Amino acid sequence: MPRTIWSGAISFGLVTVPINVVSATENHSIQFHQYHLEDMGRVRYRKVCELEDREVAQSEIGKGYELTKERVIPITDEDLSNLPLPTAKAIEIVAFVPLESVDPIRIGEGYYLQPREQVAAKPYKLLVQALGRSSRVAVAKYAWSGRERLGLLRVRDDVLVLHSMRWPDEIRDPTELLPPPVELSDDEVQAALQLMDSLTVDELEGDEFQDRYTEAIAQIIEAKREDREPPEVPEPEQPAKLVDLMSALQESVSKARASRGEDAEVHELPKKPAKKQPAKKTAAEKTTARRPRSA
C-alpha cells in the first residue's frame, strides 16, 4: 500500500471514524530529467537564499506570507496543524446529496480512506453500508496544506473514497465561450445519436483505453539502448474531404462500425422533402399573358 498522506478521523454527527488517507491513483508515465547536452551531466535546480547568495538545505526552508517586500510573516507546520477549525483534524460530513447533482468539473483527485485501528472497523462499515443503501454521496469539509477544502465521500468496492472538490467560486463562467447561434436539423441530431450508439461500450476496457503514448516512449528508449533505429512512425490516415456535417457524421458511423467488425453499412437518414417549385409556364401561356386587353 502507498504511504499515508494524512491521518485523522471522519466526523459523522457524533460518530467518529479514525482513518488514514492514502492516494487512490498511480502515475505510470515515463519521467525525464534535464541534462547538459554537451556532456550529459545532470542539470538540477538548487535552492538559494537571495540575501546570503548561498544554497540552503531543506531543513532551513519554511513557509512565509509576504506582507510587503520588506516584511514576511513566517508560518510554521505547527501553526497549520493547530488551525482554529473543526476540520483541521477531521473530515467533517456536512451534507448528503445525489451524485448526479454534483457537476463533475468540481470533482478532483481521489484518495482511499483506510480504517485506522480495530476500533474504527464498525463505524467505518456502518458509513459504507449507509452510503450504499442511500444511493447518495457525502459532502465534507477538511483542512489540508494550509487551506480548508470541500470533499466528496463515496463508496468503491466497500472502501470509502474521498474526492477533493472545488469551491463554487473556483469554477469559471463558460458563457463567454459559447459559439455563435446556429441552426441544426433533426436529421443532423439523429445522425449524431447514431454515431454515439456505434461508439457506446459497456465498460472502459480494451485496446482503445491503453496508454499508447507511454508505450511509444518506452519503444524509443529501448531502441536507443540497443543502438538501433526507433520504430517508424505510421503515416496518419488522411481524413476524407466531406462537404457537409451530415456526410461527416455518416462517414464517422461507418468507420466506427468497421473498426468494431460490425456491418459498416449506414442507412441514410430520411431527408426532408424539398419544397415544391411552381410549375414553369409554357410558351403559349407566356404569349397569352403578354396579350393586351381588348378595348
XYZ file of N, CA, C and O in Angstrom, residues 11 24 79-80 96 98 122 128 148 170 180 188 200 210 257 260 278-279 281 286:
80
model
N -15.861 12.731 10.782
C -16.857 13.153 11.760
C -18.233 13.061 11.126
O -18.558 13.806 10.199
N -5.289 7.153 -4.150
C -6.039 6.106 -4.845
C -5.536 5.875 -6.267
O -6.005 4.956 -6.944
N 1.715 25.869 13.216
C 0.620 26.832 13.046
C -0.506 26.224 12.218
O -1.688 26.370 12.544
N -0.124 25.525 11.156
C -1.122 24.953 10.254
C -1.850 23.766 10.884
O -3.022 23.527 10.594
N -25.573 15.298 2.610
C -25.650 14.150 1.700
C -26.462 14.585 0.492
O -27.513 15.212 0.632
N -27.500 13.511 -3.948
C -27.378 12.554 -5.060
C -26.118 12.871 -5.868
O -25.796 14.040 -6.088
N -16.060 -0.937 12.970
C -17.524 -0.930 12.979
C -18.108 0.379 12.464
O -18.975 0.365 11.573
N -20.082 2.937 5.287
C -20.061 2.317 3.954
C -21.442 1.788 3.589
O -21.967 2.051 2.494
N -8.796 25.229 3.864
C -9.950 24.364 4.047
C -10.497 23.976 2.680
O -10.570 24.797 1.772
N -14.532 28.810 -7.529
C -13.323 28.420 -8.255
C -13.636 27.943 -9.677
O -12.719 27.681 -10.461
N -21.370 31.161 -31.706
C -22.489 31.979 -32.194
C -23.695 31.088 -32.487
O -23.555 29.889 -32.725
N -29.521 15.916 -38.596
C -28.146 16.016 -38.102
C -28.039 15.537 -36.659
O -27.107 14.822 -36.293
N -20.761 3.326 -28.285
C -21.132 3.009 -26.911
C -20.557 1.658 -26.494
O -20.626 0.684 -27.252
N -5.803 1.997 -23.802
C -4.411 1.762 -23.422
C -3.606 3.038 -23.639
O -3.894 3.816 -24.549
N -18.160 1.561 -36.975
C -18.680 0.199 -37.064
C -17.651 -0.737 -37.681
O -17.493 -1.880 -37.248
N -15.016 -1.954 -35.297
C -15.506 -2.945 -34.330
C -15.919 -4.248 -35.014
O -16.479 -5.132 -34.367
N -42.922 26.072 -58.111
C -44.074 26.312 -59.009
C -43.756 25.883 -60.438
O -42.622 26.030 -60.896
N -44.732 25.310 -61.108
C -44.529 24.813 -62.477
C -44.211 25.968 -63.417
O -44.762 27.072 -63.292
N -44.216 28.113 -66.748
C -45.264 28.401 -67.734
C -44.804 27.997 -69.126
O -43.632 28.128 -69.464
N -47.216 32.028 -71.772
C -46.491 33.300 -71.694
C -47.033 34.289 -72.721
O -47.188 35.476 -72.448
